[in-house]
């Protein structure tokens, strides 16, 4: 996604998305944050015009829907009324404090890991269990934690943790799933089998191939 795509209209994107049911769009390094936000708003408007069941996944959601900026109407509609029109959405971010509150509060299901600082303060919105579980440094008593949210194989620490090997490489992390129906449980990624393969270690940059 570069400057060329920024010139595409809503109608252009409707055609692209209609002809390509599965599309992955990556922000080009030369595209600024404001321009990227505008492109995403145009795409969201195009998505709303498609008459079909669909899923929109927004990675680095704090750039597309930042708390510090006015939320573009097309983006807001995807988050708030999209489900009624057949459009579900997933919002992925490591910076809860920078993500728009409207987007966060509209989520019907959440998968949250460990946080600190201002991000930790946003965890409490929409959950019905101790938010301190998401603070890896907190020292909580197991007696005050719902049984399904206690870690397996250890008594303490109760809070969500990262797991590392002898070379100090992260080999797993802990999360809590919860939804508006009241379901909640703890997840350790070390015990999760993925349907897709992750290539490369943390921090590796993936480059698009060049075609002649």
GROMACS .gro file of C-alpha atoms in nm, residues 54-58 78-79 82-83 86-92:
model
   16
   54UNK     CA    1  -1.704  -1.077   0.574
   55UNK     CA    2  -1.428  -1.032   0.829
   56UNK     CA    3  -1.206  -0.725   0.858
   57UNK     CA    4  -0.885  -0.761   1.063
   58UNK     CA    5  -0.707  -0.439   1.159
   78UNK     CA    6  -1.725  -0.099   1.090
   79UNK     CA    7  -1.664  -0.117   1.466
   82UNK     CA    8  -2.078  -0.364   1.099
   83UNK     CA    9  -2.203  -0.687   1.255
   86UNK     CA   10  -2.266  -0.895   0.801
   87UNK     CA   11  -1.924  -0.739   0.863
   88UNK     CA   12  -1.734  -0.866   1.166
   89UNK     CA   13  -1.407  -0.707   1.272
   90UNK     CA   14  -1.098  -0.791   1.476
   91UNK     CA   15  -0.879  -0.514   1.618
   92UNK     CA   16  -0.520  -0.602   1.707
   0.00000   0.00000   0.00000
